[in-house]
PDB file of C-alpha atoms in Angstrom:
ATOM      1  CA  UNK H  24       0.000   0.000   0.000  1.00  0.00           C
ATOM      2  CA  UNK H  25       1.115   2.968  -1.076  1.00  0.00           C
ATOM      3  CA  UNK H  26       1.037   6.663   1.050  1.00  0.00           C
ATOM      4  CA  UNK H  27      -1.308   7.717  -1.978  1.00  0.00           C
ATOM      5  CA  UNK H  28      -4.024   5.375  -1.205  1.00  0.00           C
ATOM      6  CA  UNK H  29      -4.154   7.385   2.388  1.00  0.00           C
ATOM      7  CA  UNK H  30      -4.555  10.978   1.254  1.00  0.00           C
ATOM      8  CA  UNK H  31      -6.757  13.434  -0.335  1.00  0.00           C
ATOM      9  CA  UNK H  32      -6.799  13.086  -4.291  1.00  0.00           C
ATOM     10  CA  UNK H  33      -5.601  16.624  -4.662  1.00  0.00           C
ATOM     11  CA  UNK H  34      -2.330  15.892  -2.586  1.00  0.00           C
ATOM     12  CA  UNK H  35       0.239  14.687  -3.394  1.00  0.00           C
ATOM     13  CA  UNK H  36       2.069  11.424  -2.525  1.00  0.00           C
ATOM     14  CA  UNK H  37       5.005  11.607  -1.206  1.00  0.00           C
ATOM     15  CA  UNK H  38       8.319  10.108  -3.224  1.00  0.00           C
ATOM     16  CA  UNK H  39      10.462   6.944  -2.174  1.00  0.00           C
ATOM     17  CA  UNK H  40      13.221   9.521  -1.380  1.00  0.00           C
ATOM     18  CA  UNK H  41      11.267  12.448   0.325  1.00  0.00           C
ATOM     19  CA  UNK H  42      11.128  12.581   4.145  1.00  0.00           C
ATOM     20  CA  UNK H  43       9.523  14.960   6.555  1.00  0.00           C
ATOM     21  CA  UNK H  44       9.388  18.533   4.584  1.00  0.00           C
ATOM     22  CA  UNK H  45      12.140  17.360   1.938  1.00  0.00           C
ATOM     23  CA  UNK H  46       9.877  18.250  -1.031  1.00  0.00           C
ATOM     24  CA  UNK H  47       8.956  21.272  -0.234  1.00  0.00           C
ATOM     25  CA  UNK H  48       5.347  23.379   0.778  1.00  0.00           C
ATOM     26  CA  UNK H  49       2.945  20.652  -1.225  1.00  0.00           C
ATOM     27  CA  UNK H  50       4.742  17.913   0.809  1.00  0.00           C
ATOM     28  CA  UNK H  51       4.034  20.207   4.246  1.00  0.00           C
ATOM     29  CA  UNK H  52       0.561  21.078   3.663  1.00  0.00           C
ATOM     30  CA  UNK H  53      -0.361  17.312   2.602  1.00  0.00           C
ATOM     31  CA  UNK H  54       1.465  15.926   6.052  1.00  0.00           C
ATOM     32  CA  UNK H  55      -0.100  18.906   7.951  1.00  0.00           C
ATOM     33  CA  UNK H  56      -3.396  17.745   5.898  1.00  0.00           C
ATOM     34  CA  UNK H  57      -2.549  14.490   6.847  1.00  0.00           C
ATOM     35  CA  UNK H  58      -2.233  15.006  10.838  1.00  0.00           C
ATOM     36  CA  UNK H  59      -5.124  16.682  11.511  1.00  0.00           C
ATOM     37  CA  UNK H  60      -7.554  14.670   9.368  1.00  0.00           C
ATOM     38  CA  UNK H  61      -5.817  11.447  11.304  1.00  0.00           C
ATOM     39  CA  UNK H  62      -5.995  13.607  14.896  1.00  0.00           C
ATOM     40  CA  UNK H  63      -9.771  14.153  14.411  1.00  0.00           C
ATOM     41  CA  UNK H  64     -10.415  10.602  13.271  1.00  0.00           C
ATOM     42  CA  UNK H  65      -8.859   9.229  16.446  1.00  0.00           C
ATOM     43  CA  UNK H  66     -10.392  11.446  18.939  1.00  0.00           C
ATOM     44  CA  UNK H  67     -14.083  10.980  17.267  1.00  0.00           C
ATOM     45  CA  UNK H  68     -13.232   6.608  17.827  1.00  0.00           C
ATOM     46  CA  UNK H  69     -11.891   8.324  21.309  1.00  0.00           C
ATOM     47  CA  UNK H  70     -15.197  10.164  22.260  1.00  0.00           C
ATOM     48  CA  UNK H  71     -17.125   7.297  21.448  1.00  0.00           C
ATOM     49  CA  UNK H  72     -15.723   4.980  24.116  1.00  0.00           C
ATOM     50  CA  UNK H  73     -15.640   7.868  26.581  1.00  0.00           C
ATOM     51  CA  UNK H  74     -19.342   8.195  26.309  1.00  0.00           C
ATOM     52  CA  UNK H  75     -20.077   4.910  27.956  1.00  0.00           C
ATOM     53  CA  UNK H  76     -18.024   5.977  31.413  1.00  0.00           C
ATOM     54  CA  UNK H  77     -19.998   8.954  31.119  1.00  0.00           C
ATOM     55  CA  UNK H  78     -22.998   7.143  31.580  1.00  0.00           C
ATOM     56  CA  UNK H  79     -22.828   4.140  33.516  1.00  0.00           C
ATOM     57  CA  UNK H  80     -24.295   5.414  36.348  1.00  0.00           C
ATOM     58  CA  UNK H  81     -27.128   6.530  34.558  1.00  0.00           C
ATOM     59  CA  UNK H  82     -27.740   2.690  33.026  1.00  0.00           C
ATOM     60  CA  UNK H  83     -27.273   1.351  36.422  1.00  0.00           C
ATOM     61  CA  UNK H  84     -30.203   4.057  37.146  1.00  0.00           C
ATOM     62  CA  UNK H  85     -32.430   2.681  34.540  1.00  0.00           C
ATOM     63  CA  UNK H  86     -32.255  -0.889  36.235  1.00  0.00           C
ATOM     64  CA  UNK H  87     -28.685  -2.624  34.064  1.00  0.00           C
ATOM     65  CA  UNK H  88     -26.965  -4.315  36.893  1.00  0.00           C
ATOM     66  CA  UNK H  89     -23.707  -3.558  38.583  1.00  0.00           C
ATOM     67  CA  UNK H  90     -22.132  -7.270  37.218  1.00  0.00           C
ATOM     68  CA  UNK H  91     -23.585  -6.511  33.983  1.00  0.00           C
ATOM     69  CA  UNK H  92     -21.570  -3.049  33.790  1.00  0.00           C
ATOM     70  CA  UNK H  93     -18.402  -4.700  35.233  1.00  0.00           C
ATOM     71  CA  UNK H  94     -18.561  -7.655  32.928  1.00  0.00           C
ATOM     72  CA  UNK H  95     -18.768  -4.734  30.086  1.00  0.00           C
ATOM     73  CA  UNK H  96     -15.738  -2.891  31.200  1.00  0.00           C
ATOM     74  CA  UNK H  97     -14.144  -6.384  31.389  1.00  0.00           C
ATOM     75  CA  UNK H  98     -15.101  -7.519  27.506  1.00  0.00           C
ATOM     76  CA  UNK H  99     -14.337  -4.646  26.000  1.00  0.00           C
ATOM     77  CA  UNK H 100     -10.609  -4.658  27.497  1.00  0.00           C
ATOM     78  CA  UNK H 101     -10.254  -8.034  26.340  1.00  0.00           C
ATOM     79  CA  UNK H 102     -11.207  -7.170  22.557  1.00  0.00           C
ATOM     80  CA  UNK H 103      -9.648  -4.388  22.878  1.00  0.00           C
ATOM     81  CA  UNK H 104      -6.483  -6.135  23.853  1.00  0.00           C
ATOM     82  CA  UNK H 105      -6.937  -8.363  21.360  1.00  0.00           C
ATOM     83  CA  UNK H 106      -8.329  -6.281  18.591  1.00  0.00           C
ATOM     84  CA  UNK H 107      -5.184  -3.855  18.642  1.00  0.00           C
ATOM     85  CA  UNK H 108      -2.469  -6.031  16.946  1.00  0.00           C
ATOM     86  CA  UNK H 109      -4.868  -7.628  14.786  1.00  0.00           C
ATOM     87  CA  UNK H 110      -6.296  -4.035  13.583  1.00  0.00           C
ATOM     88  CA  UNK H 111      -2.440  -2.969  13.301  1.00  0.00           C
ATOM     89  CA  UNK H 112      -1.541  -5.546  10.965  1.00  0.00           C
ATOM     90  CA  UNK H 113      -4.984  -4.724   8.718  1.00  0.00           C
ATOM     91  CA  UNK H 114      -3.649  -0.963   9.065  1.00  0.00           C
ATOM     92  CA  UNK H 115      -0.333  -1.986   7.416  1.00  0.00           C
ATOM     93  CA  UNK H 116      -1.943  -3.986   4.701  1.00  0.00           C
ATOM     94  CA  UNK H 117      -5.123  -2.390   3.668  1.00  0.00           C
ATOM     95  CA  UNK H 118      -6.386   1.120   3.005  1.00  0.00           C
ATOM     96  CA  UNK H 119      -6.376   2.898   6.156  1.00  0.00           C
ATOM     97  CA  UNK H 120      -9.045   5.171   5.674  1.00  0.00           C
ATOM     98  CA  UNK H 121     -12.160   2.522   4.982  1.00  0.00           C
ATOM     99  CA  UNK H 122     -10.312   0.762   7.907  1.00  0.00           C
ATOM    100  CA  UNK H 123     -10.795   3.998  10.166  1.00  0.00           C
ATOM    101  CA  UNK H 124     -14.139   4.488   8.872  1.00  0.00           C
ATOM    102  CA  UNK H 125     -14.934   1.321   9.246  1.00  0.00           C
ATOM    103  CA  UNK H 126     -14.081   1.667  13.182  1.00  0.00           C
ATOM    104  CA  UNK H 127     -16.266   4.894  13.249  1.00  0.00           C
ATOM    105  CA  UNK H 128     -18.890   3.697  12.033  1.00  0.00           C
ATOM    106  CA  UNK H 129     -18.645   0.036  13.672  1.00  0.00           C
ATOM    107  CA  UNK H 130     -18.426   2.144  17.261  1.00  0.00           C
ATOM    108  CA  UNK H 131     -21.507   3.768  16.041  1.00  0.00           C
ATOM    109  CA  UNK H 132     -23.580   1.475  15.447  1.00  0.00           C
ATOM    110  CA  UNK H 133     -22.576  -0.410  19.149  1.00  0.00           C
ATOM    111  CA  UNK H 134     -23.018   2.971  20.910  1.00  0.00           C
ATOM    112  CA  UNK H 135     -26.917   3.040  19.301  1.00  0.00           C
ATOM    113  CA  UNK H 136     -27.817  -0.557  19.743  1.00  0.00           C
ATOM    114  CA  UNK H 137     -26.802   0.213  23.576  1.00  0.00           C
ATOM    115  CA  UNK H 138     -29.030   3.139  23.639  1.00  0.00           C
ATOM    116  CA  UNK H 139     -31.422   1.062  21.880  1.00  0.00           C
ATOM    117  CA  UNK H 140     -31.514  -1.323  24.759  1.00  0.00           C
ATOM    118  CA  UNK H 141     -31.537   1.098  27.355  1.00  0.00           C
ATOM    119  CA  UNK H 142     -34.399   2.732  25.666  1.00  0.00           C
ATOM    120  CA  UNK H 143     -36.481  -0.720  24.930  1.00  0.00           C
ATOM    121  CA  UNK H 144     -35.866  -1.561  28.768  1.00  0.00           C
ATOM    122  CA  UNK H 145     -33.576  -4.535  27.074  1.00  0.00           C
ATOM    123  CA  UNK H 146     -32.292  -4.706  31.014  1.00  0.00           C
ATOM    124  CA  UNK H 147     -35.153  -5.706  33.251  1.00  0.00           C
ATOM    125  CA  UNK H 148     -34.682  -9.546  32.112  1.00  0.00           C
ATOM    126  CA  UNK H 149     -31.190 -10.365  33.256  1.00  0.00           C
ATOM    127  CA  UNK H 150     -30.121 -13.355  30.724  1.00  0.00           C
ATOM    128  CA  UNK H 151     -31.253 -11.055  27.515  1.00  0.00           C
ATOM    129  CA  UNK H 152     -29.488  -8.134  29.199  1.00  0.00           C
ATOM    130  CA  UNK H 153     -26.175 -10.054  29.652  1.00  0.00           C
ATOM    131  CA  UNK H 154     -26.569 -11.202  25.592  1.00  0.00           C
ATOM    132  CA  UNK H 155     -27.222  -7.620  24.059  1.00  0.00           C
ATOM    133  CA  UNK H 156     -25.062  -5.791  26.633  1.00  0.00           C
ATOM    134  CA  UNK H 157     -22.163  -7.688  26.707  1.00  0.00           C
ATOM    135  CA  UNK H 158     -22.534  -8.986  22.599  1.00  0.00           C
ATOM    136  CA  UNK H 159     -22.659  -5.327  21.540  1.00  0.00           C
ATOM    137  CA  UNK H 160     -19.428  -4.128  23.969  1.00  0.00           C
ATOM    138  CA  UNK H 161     -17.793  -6.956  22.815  1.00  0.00           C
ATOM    139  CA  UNK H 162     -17.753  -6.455  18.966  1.00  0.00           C
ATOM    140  CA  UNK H 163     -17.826  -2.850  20.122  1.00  0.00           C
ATOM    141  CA  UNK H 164     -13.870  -3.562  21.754  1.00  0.00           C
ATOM    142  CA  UNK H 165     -12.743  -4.414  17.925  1.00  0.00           C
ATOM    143  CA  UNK H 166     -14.082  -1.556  16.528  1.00  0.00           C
ATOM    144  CA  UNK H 167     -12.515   0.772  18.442  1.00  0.00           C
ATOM    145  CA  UNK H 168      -9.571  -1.003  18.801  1.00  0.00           C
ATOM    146  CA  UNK H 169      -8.772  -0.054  15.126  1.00  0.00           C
ATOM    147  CA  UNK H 170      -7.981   3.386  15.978  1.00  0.00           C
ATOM    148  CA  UNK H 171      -4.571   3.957  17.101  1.00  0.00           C
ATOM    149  CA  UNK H 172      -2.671   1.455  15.342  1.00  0.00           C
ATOM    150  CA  UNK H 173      -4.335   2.368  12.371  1.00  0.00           C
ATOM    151  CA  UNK H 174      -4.008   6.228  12.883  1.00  0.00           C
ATOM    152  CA  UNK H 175      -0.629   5.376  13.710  1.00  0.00           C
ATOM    153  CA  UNK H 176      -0.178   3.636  10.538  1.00  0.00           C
ATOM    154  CA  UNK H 177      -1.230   6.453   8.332  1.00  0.00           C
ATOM    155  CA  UNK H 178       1.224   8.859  10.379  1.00  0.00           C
ATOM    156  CA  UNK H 179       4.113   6.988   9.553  1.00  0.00           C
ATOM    157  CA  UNK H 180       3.021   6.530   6.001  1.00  0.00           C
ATOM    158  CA  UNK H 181       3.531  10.616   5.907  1.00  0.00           C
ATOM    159  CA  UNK H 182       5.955  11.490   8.763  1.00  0.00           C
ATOM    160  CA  UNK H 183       8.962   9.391   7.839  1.00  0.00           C
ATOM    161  CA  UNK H 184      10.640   7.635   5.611  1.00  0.00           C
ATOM    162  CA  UNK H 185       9.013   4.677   3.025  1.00  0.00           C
ATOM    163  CA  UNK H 186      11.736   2.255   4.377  1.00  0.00           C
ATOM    164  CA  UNK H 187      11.242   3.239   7.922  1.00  0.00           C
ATOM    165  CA  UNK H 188       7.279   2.737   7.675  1.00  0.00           C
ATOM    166  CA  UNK H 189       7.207  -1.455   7.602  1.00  0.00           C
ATOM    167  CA  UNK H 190       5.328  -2.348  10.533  1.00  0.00           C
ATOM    168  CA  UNK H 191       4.463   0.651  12.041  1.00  0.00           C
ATOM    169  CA  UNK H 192       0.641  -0.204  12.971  1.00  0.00           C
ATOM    170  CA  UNK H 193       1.803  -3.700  14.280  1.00  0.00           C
ATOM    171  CA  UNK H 194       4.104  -2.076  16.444  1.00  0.00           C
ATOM    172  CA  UNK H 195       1.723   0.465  18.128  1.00  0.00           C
ATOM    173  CA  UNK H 196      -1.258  -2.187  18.089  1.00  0.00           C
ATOM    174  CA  UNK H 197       1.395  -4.145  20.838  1.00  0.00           C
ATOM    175  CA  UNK H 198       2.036  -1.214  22.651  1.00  0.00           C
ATOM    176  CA  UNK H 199      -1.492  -0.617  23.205  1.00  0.00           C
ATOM    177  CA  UNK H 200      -2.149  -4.465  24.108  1.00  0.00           C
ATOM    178  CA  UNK H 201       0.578  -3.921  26.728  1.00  0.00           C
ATOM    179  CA  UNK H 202      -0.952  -0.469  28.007  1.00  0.00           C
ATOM    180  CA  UNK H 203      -4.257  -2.295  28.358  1.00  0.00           C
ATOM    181  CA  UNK H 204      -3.095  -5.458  30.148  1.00  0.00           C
ATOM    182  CA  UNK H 205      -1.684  -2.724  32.957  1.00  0.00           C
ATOM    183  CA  UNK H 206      -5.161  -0.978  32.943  1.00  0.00           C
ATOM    184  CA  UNK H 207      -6.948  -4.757  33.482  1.00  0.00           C
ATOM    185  CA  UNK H 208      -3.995  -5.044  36.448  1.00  0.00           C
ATOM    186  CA  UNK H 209      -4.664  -2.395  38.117  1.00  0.00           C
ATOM    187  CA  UNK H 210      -7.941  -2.477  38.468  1.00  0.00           C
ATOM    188  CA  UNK H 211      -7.500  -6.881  40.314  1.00  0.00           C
TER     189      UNK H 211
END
C-alpha cells in the first residue's frame, strides 16, 4: 500500500526519497493535511468509548446491573487487547481510511444498539441483558480497537521515511495491548 491510497486526491504522494518537509510546501501542507484529518479521526473513535463511562451510572439508574456493567468494562478490554495487533496488521496492509471508517462507524452502530436497549428496557430480564449488553461491547472492543494502530499507521506513512514505515501499525497495536493489560492489572 502505497502513502497515496491514504490521502486526499488533490495531494500529493510523497516520493520513495522524500522525508519529513524534503519536497517542499505541497509535501508540508499534505502531512499537515494528513495530521489533523488522522488527529480528528482518532479522537471521534476516542469520544465514542468515553461516552459509555460517562454514563454508567445513569444505566445502572435505569435498572442494568452492577455485574452486567463490570462484565462490560471487562469484555471490551479483552477485545480491545486483542483487537489492537490484529487491527495494526490490517492498518499496514489495507487502506487505512475505509479501515478507520470502518471503526467509526462500527463504534456507532454499538453505541446506538446500547441506547437502543436502554431505551427498549432490554435490562429488566437479566439473561437477555447479559446477551445484548455484553454482545454489543464486545464487537464494540474491535471496533474501536482499530484506531490507534491504524491512525498510527497512516502517520508513519507521511511522517517518515518509506523504508522506515514497515510495521508501524503492528508495532503500536502491541504497545497498546501492553498499556491495556496494565489498565486490566490495576484495576484486580
Amino acid at each position: 500500500m502505497c502513502s497515496s491510497d491514504l490521502i486526499h486526491p488533490r495531494l500529493p504522494a510523497m516520493a520513495e526519497s522524500d522525508g519529513l518537509l524534503n519536497d517542499g510546501a505541497s509535501l508540508f501542507r499534505g502531512q499537515i493535511w494528513t495530521y489533523f484529518v488522522t488527529w480528528w479521526a482518532y479522537a471521534a473513535n476516542h469520544i465514542t468509548r468515553k461516552c459509555y463511562t460517562n454514563v454508567k451510572n445513569v444505566m445502572i439508574t435505569k435498572g442494568l446491573g452492577i455485574d452486567v456493567i463490570g462484565r462490560m468494562d471487562m469484555i471490551f478490554m479483552f477485545t480491545y487487547a486483542i483487537g489492537s495487533p490484529l487491527a495494526g496488521q490490517l492498518g499496514d496492509r489495507m487502506a487505512a481510511n475505509k479501515l478507520i471508517g470502518i471503526g467509526l462507524y462500527g463504534s456507532a452502530i454499538c453505541i446506538f444498539a446500547l441506547l437502543f436497549g436502554i431505551w427498549e428496557g432490554f435490562y429488566v430480564n437479566p439473561y437477555f441483558s447479559n446477551f445484548w449488553f455484553l454482545g454489543f461491547y464486545f464487537v464494540f472492543g474491535f471496533f474501536q480497537a482499530i484506531g490507534g494502530p491504524v491512525g498510527t499507521s497512516v502517520m508513519g506513512s507521511w511522517m517518515c521515511t518509506p523504508g522506515a514505515k514497515k510495521n508501524r501499525g503492528l508495532i503500536f497495536g502491541r504497545s497498546e495491548e501492553r498499556r491495556v493489560g496494565k489498565e486490566c492489572r490495576s484495576r484486580w
